[in-house]
mmCIF file of C-alpha atoms in Angstrom:
data_model
loop_
_atom_site.group_PDB
_atom_site.id
_atom_site.type_symbol
_atom_site.label_atom_id
_atom_site.label_comp_id
_atom_site.label_asym_id
_atom_site.label_seq_id
_atom_site.Cartn_x
_atom_site.Cartn_y
_atom_site.Cartn_z
ATOM 1 C CA UNK W 13 182.105 -163.406 -24.968
ATOM 2 C CA UNK W 14 179.642 -160.961 -22.950
ATOM 3 C CA UNK W 15 180.301 -162.885 -19.701
ATOM 4 C CA UNK W 16 183.930 -162.799 -20.246
ATOM 5 C CA UNK W 17 184.187 -159.241 -20.252
ATOM 6 C CA UNK W 18 181.931 -158.444 -17.332
ATOM 7 C CA UNK W 19 184.237 -161.195 -15.367
ATOM 8 C CA UNK W 20 187.447 -159.502 -16.525
ATOM 9 C CA UNK W 21 185.537 -155.992 -15.630
ATOM 10 C CA UNK W 22 183.754 -156.928 -12.272
ATOM 11 C CA UNK W 23 186.054 -159.792 -10.977
ATOM 12 C CA UNK W 24 188.753 -157.136 -9.582
ATOM 13 C CA UNK W 25 186.932 -155.137 -7.741
ATOM 14 C CA UNK W 26 184.460 -157.493 -6.039
ATOM 15 C CA UNK W 27 185.837 -158.478 -3.247
ATOM 16 C CA UNK W 28 186.140 -154.663 -2.454
ATOM 17 C CA UNK W 29 183.047 -153.535 -2.630
ATOM 18 C CA UNK W 30 181.374 -157.017 -0.778
ATOM 19 C CA UNK W 31 184.481 -155.788 2.285
ATOM 20 C CA UNK W 32 182.727 -152.287 1.634
ATOM 21 C CA UNK W 33 179.577 -153.497 1.107
ATOM 22 C CA UNK W 34 179.303 -155.503 4.910
ATOM 23 C CA UNK W 35 181.225 -152.801 6.321
ATOM 24 C CA UNK W 36 177.955 -150.208 5.541
ATOM 25 C CA UNK W 37 175.642 -152.745 6.944
ATOM 26 C CA UNK W 38 176.742 -153.843 9.835
ATOM 27 C CA UNK W 39 177.552 -150.154 10.772
ATOM 28 C CA UNK W 40 173.696 -149.660 10.585
ATOM 29 C CA UNK W 41 172.362 -149.592 14.220
ATOM 30 C CA UNK W 42 169.884 -151.944 15.766
ATOM 31 C CA UNK W 43 167.382 -149.081 16.256
ATOM 32 C CA UNK W 44 167.325 -147.997 12.505
ATOM 33 C CA UNK W 45 166.652 -151.234 10.150
ATOM 34 C CA UNK W 46 164.852 -149.282 7.611
ATOM 35 C CA UNK W 47 167.838 -148.590 6.034
ATOM 36 C CA UNK W 48 169.055 -152.446 6.449
ATOM 37 C CA UNK W 49 165.835 -152.184 4.072
ATOM 38 C CA UNK W 50 167.026 -149.588 1.425
ATOM 39 C CA UNK W 51 170.177 -151.457 0.957
ATOM 40 C CA UNK W 52 169.181 -154.662 0.633
ATOM 41 C CA UNK W 53 168.847 -152.810 -3.152
ATOM 42 C CA UNK W 54 172.616 -153.681 -3.561
ATOM 43 C CA UNK W 55 172.319 -157.811 -3.635
ATOM 44 C CA UNK W 56 168.735 -157.197 -5.765
ATOM 45 C CA UNK W 57 170.138 -154.921 -8.288
ATOM 46 C CA UNK W 58 173.562 -156.565 -9.128
ATOM 47 C CA UNK W 59 172.495 -160.199 -8.617
ATOM 48 C CA UNK W 60 169.668 -159.793 -11.840
ATOM 49 C CA UNK W 61 172.804 -157.358 -13.982
ATOM 50 C CA UNK W 62 174.769 -161.198 -13.805
ATOM 51 C CA UNK W 63 171.989 -163.177 -14.274
ATOM 52 C CA UNK W 64 172.070 -165.052 -11.297
ATOM 53 C CA UNK W 65 168.317 -163.670 -10.777
ATOM 54 C CA UNK W 66 167.888 -162.244 -6.382
ATOM 55 C CA UNK W 67 165.131 -164.811 -6.047
ATOM 56 C CA UNK W 68 168.293 -168.431 -5.996
ATOM 57 C CA UNK W 69 169.930 -165.552 -3.661
ATOM 58 C CA UNK W 70 167.097 -165.191 -1.698
ATOM 59 C CA UNK W 71 166.615 -169.142 -0.867
ATOM 60 C CA UNK W 72 170.245 -169.920 -0.856
ATOM 61 C CA UNK W 73 170.465 -167.211 2.233
ATOM 62 C CA UNK W 74 166.882 -168.505 4.165
ATOM 63 C CA UNK W 75 169.453 -171.323 5.495
ATOM 64 C CA UNK W 76 171.360 -169.129 7.849
ATOM 65 C CA UNK W 77 167.530 -167.358 9.371
ATOM 66 C CA UNK W 78 167.097 -170.734 11.835
ATOM 67 C CA UNK W 79 170.124 -169.398 13.393
ATOM 68 C CA UNK W 80 169.814 -165.598 13.386
ATOM 69 C CA UNK W 81 166.510 -166.031 14.912
ATOM 70 C CA UNK W 82 168.681 -168.491 17.947
ATOM 71 C CA UNK W 83 170.797 -165.127 18.168
ATOM 72 C CA UNK W 84 168.189 -162.395 18.443
ATOM 73 C CA UNK W 85 165.076 -164.474 19.841
ATOM 74 C CA UNK W 86 165.103 -162.847 23.877
ATOM 75 C CA UNK W 87 165.699 -159.325 22.834
ATOM 76 C CA UNK W 88 161.787 -158.212 22.914
ATOM 77 C CA UNK W 89 161.348 -160.315 26.130
ATOM 78 C CA UNK W 90 164.739 -158.463 27.518
ATOM 79 C CA UNK W 91 164.115 -155.074 26.018
ATOM 80 C CA UNK W 92 160.605 -153.523 26.448
ATOM 81 C CA UNK W 93 160.972 -150.595 26.082
ATOM 82 C CA UNK W 94 158.660 -148.989 23.199
ATOM 83 C CA UNK W 95 159.593 -148.186 19.554
ATOM 84 C CA UNK W 96 156.076 -147.292 18.065
ATOM 85 C CA UNK W 97 152.980 -148.038 17.851
ATOM 86 C CA UNK W 98 151.522 -149.933 14.205
ATOM 87 C CA UNK W 99 148.105 -148.866 14.797
ATOM 88 C CA UNK W 100 147.275 -149.742 18.110
ATOM 89 C CA UNK W 101 149.822 -152.754 18.841
ATOM 90 C CA UNK W 102 152.842 -150.897 21.054
ATOM 91 C CA UNK W 103 156.522 -151.977 18.767
ATOM 92 C CA UNK W 104 158.825 -152.667 21.193
ATOM 93 C CA UNK W 105 162.479 -151.986 21.029
ATOM 94 C CA UNK W 106 163.549 -155.036 20.925
ATOM 95 C CA UNK W 107 161.583 -156.332 18.593
ATOM 96 C CA UNK W 108 163.179 -153.909 16.763
ATOM 97 C CA UNK W 109 166.369 -155.118 17.343
ATOM 98 C CA UNK W 110 165.889 -157.886 16.950
ATOM 99 C CA UNK W 111 164.520 -157.500 12.631
ATOM 100 C CA UNK W 112 167.832 -155.092 12.532
ATOM 101 C CA UNK W 113 169.999 -158.693 13.239
ATOM 102 C CA UNK W 114 167.919 -160.722 10.388
ATOM 103 C CA UNK W 115 168.532 -157.970 7.962
ATOM 104 C CA UNK W 116 172.109 -157.448 9.154
ATOM 105 C CA UNK W 117 172.748 -161.498 8.756
ATOM 106 C CA UNK W 118 170.172 -161.847 5.728
ATOM 107 C CA UNK W 119 172.346 -158.643 3.120
ATOM 108 C CA UNK W 120 175.636 -159.240 4.705
ATOM 109 C CA UNK W 121 175.623 -163.716 3.281
ATOM 110 C CA UNK W 122 173.675 -162.377 0.492
ATOM 111 C CA UNK W 123 176.183 -160.396 -0.667
ATOM 112 C CA UNK W 124 179.125 -163.743 -0.458
ATOM 113 C CA UNK W 125 176.634 -165.025 -2.183
ATOM 114 C CA UNK W 126 176.701 -163.301 -4.935
ATOM 115 C CA UNK W 127 180.774 -163.172 -4.762
ATOM 116 C CA UNK W 128 180.470 -166.314 -4.901
ATOM 117 C CA UNK W 129 178.574 -167.310 -7.462
ATOM 118 C CA UNK W 130 179.666 -164.168 -9.361
ATOM 119 C CA UNK W 131 184.110 -164.874 -9.625
ATOM 120 C CA UNK W 132 184.009 -168.621 -7.800
ATOM 121 C CA UNK W 133 186.102 -169.682 -4.417
ATOM 122 C CA UNK W 134 188.748 -170.298 -6.452
ATOM 123 C CA UNK W 135 189.592 -166.210 -7.957
ATOM 124 C CA UNK W 136 188.249 -165.470 -4.697
ATOM 125 C CA UNK W 137 190.882 -166.968 -3.495
ATOM 126 C CA UNK W 138 193.374 -165.216 -5.383
ATOM 127 C CA UNK W 139 192.748 -162.690 -5.259
ATOM 128 C CA UNK W 140 193.332 -163.033 -1.676
ATOM 129 C CA UNK W 141 196.384 -163.489 -1.474
ATOM 130 C CA UNK W 142 196.967 -160.999 -4.078
ATOM 131 C CA UNK W 143 195.565 -158.077 -1.765
ATOM 132 C CA UNK W 144 198.010 -159.329 1.018
ATOM 133 C CA UNK W 145 195.574 -161.946 3.335
ATOM 134 C CA UNK W 146 197.867 -164.793 4.380
ATOM 135 C CA UNK W 147 199.057 -167.622 2.269
ATOM 136 C CA UNK W 148 197.823 -170.514 4.967
ATOM 137 C CA UNK W 149 195.322 -168.391 6.382
ATOM 138 C CA UNK W 150 193.777 -167.773 2.231
ATOM 139 C CA UNK W 151 194.914 -172.489 1.426
ATOM 140 C CA UNK W 152 193.398 -173.205 4.668
ATOM 141 C CA UNK W 153 189.975 -171.405 3.382
ATOM 142 C CA UNK W 154 190.523 -172.704 -0.506
ATOM 143 C CA UNK W 155 191.152 -176.946 0.795
ATOM 144 C CA UNK W 156 188.003 -177.037 3.489
ATOM 145 C CA UNK W 157 185.746 -175.628 0.433
ATOM 146 C CA UNK W 158 187.291 -178.157 -1.914
ATOM 147 C CA UNK W 159 187.213 -181.052 0.359
ATOM 148 C CA UNK W 160 184.387 -180.530 2.268
ATOM 149 C CA UNK W 161 182.400 -183.191 -0.363
ATOM 150 C CA UNK W 162 185.121 -186.230 0.450
ATOM 151 C CA UNK W 163 183.544 -185.679 4.533
ATOM 152 C CA UNK W 164 180.641 -185.585 2.574
ATOM 153 C CA UNK W 165 180.521 -188.580 0.350
ATOM 154 C CA UNK W 166 182.836 -190.773 3.373
ATOM 155 C CA UNK W 167 179.147 -190.186 5.432
ATOM 156 C CA UNK W 168 176.899 -191.101 3.141
ATOM 157 C CA UNK W 169 178.979 -194.315 2.923
ATOM 158 C CA UNK W 170 178.497 -194.815 6.222
ATOM 159 C CA UNK W 171 174.193 -194.156 6.171
ATOM 160 C CA UNK W 172 174.210 -196.620 3.127
ATOM 161 C CA UNK W 173 176.436 -199.209 5.416
ATOM 162 C CA UNK W 174 174.370 -199.233 8.739
ATOM 163 C CA UNK W 175 170.914 -198.514 6.440
ATOM 164 C CA UNK W 176 172.117 -201.716 5.037
ATOM 165 C CA UNK W 177 173.150 -203.588 8.204
ATOM 166 C CA UNK W 178 170.199 -201.789 10.062
ATOM 167 C CA UNK W 179 166.796 -204.067 8.662
ATOM 168 C CA UNK W 180 164.682 -201.165 8.895
ATOM 169 C CA UNK W 181 165.909 -200.142 11.771
ATOM 170 C CA UNK W 182 165.334 -196.154 12.075
ATOM 171 C CA UNK W 183 166.529 -194.425 15.678
ATOM 172 C CA UNK W 184 169.796 -195.344 17.482
ATOM 173 C CA UNK W 185 170.931 -194.596 21.071
ATOM 174 C CA UNK W 186 173.301 -191.426 21.795
ATOM 175 C CA UNK W 187 176.088 -194.407 22.426
ATOM 176 C CA UNK W 188 175.847 -195.603 18.163
ATOM 177 C CA UNK W 189 176.303 -192.031 17.313
ATOM 178 C CA UNK W 190 179.376 -191.700 19.279
ATOM 179 C CA UNK W 191 180.793 -194.133 16.875
ATOM 180 C CA UNK W 192 180.284 -192.796 14.420
ATOM 181 C CA UNK W 193 181.612 -189.556 14.618
ATOM 182 C CA UNK W 194 184.543 -191.367 16.098
ATOM 183 C CA UNK W 195 184.472 -193.908 12.324
ATOM 184 C CA UNK W 196 183.863 -190.792 10.094
ATOM 185 C CA UNK W 197 187.081 -188.960 11.919
ATOM 186 C CA UNK W 198 189.159 -191.483 11.458
ATOM 187 C CA UNK W 199 188.169 -191.814 7.813
ATOM 188 C CA UNK W 200 188.489 -188.815 6.632
ATOM 189 C CA UNK W 201 191.986 -188.758 8.471
ATOM 190 C CA UNK W 202 192.791 -191.700 6.905
ATOM 191 C CA UNK W 203 190.769 -190.310 2.760
ATOM 192 C CA UNK W 204 193.425 -186.691 3.616
ATOM 193 C CA UNK W 205 196.471 -188.623 3.710
ATOM 194 C CA UNK W 206 195.476 -189.982 0.634
ATOM 195 C CA UNK W 207 194.726 -187.042 -1.138
ATOM 196 C CA UNK W 208 197.651 -185.151 -0.083
ATOM 197 C CA UNK W 209 199.989 -187.898 -1.073
ATOM 198 C CA UNK W 210 198.302 -187.916 -4.104
ATOM 199 C CA UNK W 211 199.359 -183.843 -4.012
ATOM 200 C CA UNK W 212 202.687 -184.446 -2.400
ATOM 201 C CA UNK W 213 203.014 -186.758 -6.030
ATOM 202 C CA UNK W 214 201.929 -183.947 -8.942
ATOM 203 C CA UNK W 215 205.087 -181.323 -7.532
ATOM 204 C CA UNK W 216 202.632 -180.154 -4.381
ATOM 205 C CA UNK W 217 205.076 -177.430 -2.877
ATOM 206 C CA UNK W 218 202.717 -175.829 0.440
ATOM 207 C CA UNK W 219 201.546 -173.564 -2.045
ATOM 208 C CA UNK W 220 198.753 -173.728 -3.991
ATOM 209 C CA UNK W 221 198.754 -172.010 -7.129
ATOM 210 C CA UNK W 222 197.292 -168.677 -8.169
ATOM 211 C CA UNK W 223 194.390 -168.713 -10.699
ATOM 212 C CA UNK W 224 193.582 -165.959 -12.678
ATOM 213 C CA UNK W 225 195.671 -162.769 -12.895
ATOM 214 C CA UNK W 226 192.935 -159.333 -13.080
ATOM 215 C CA UNK W 227 193.568 -156.118 -13.684
ATOM 216 C CA UNK W 228 192.595 -153.177 -13.371
ATOM 217 C CA UNK W 229 191.245 -151.529 -15.374
ATOM 218 C CA UNK W 230 189.438 -147.939 -16.723
ATOM 219 C CA UNK W 231 185.791 -149.732 -16.220
ATOM 220 C CA UNK W 232 186.402 -151.770 -13.507
ATOM 221 C CA UNK W 233 187.607 -148.126 -11.773
ATOM 222 C CA UNK W 234 184.547 -146.897 -13.213
ATOM 223 C CA UNK W 235 182.365 -149.989 -11.981
ATOM 224 C CA UNK W 236 183.808 -149.785 -8.751
ATOM 225 C CA UNK W 237 183.487 -145.785 -7.641
ATOM 226 C CA UNK W 238 179.822 -146.590 -9.135
ATOM 227 C CA UNK W 239 178.586 -149.119 -6.088
ATOM 228 C CA UNK W 240 180.619 -146.802 -3.517
ATOM 229 C CA UNK W 241 179.356 -144.889 -4.549
ATOM 230 C CA UNK W 242 175.254 -145.346 -4.034
ATOM 231 C CA UNK W 243 176.472 -147.955 -1.400
ATOM 232 C CA UNK W 244 177.531 -144.532 0.408
ATOM 233 C CA UNK W 245 174.358 -143.713 -0.185
ATOM 234 C CA UNK W 246 172.454 -145.722 1.104
ATOM 235 C CA UNK W 247 174.384 -146.459 4.384
ATOM 236 C CA UNK W 248 174.030 -142.541 5.037
ATOM 237 C CA UNK W 249 170.594 -141.533 3.217
ATOM 238 C CA UNK W 250 166.991 -142.179 4.960
ATOM 239 C CA UNK W 251 164.641 -142.540 2.804
ATOM 240 C CA UNK W 252 162.092 -143.583 5.191
ATOM 241 C CA UNK W 253 162.497 -139.612 7.024
ATOM 242 C CA UNK W 254 162.181 -138.102 3.186
ATOM 243 C CA UNK W 255 158.888 -140.677 2.037
ATOM 244 C CA UNK W 256 156.964 -139.510 5.269
ATOM 245 C CA UNK W 257 157.772 -135.939 5.031
ATOM 246 C CA UNK W 258 156.464 -136.322 1.812
ATOM 247 C CA UNK W 259 153.142 -137.735 3.060
#
């Protein structure tokens, strides 16, 4: 019962809160990673309140880390202007911007994970439709999310077939992998046709039905205002300067 009450309160506001949080995170200058550290309070606090746990959210977001490293790895090489010293070690502007890129990416992805964990992808799709996002875009996102498992299933079947006929062979030439991808595309297309035929047989008319119709209540508005005020405060108030001044 308590979970249902929280879902009814949080769900209508959470996509808007997440959008504004992403704007706050991505608007922080690359030269101010200390502000991003304070903005991490949102996924930490909200993750614990929701019962998901921030540790799970953090671990789920780490697979994005190699992509972020690839994006920013050349910054320390290109931008060698001095930023500050840690003892006798010079930290360049490139390392500062590299750190900002990592924090930006991880925090943004964690906010999205938290939103999906709290209200589910189907409800996110419904809320996007209700706020005016084009239905074609919403349906493509939903069907991609829903049927990505179909492609994974086909890959597993083909992998098992290859292993059963490979007699223990581990490596294959590039030509083989080209054939493998081609066969996967053919099998996926045929599977998609069967799924589409099944949807038509069940009355699909080109528009997916909406999910729950959440309404804004007084508690939802209060929840929204608290989080927006908190995020805005963290974005524009630099606690690091306050700590330095106290010291």
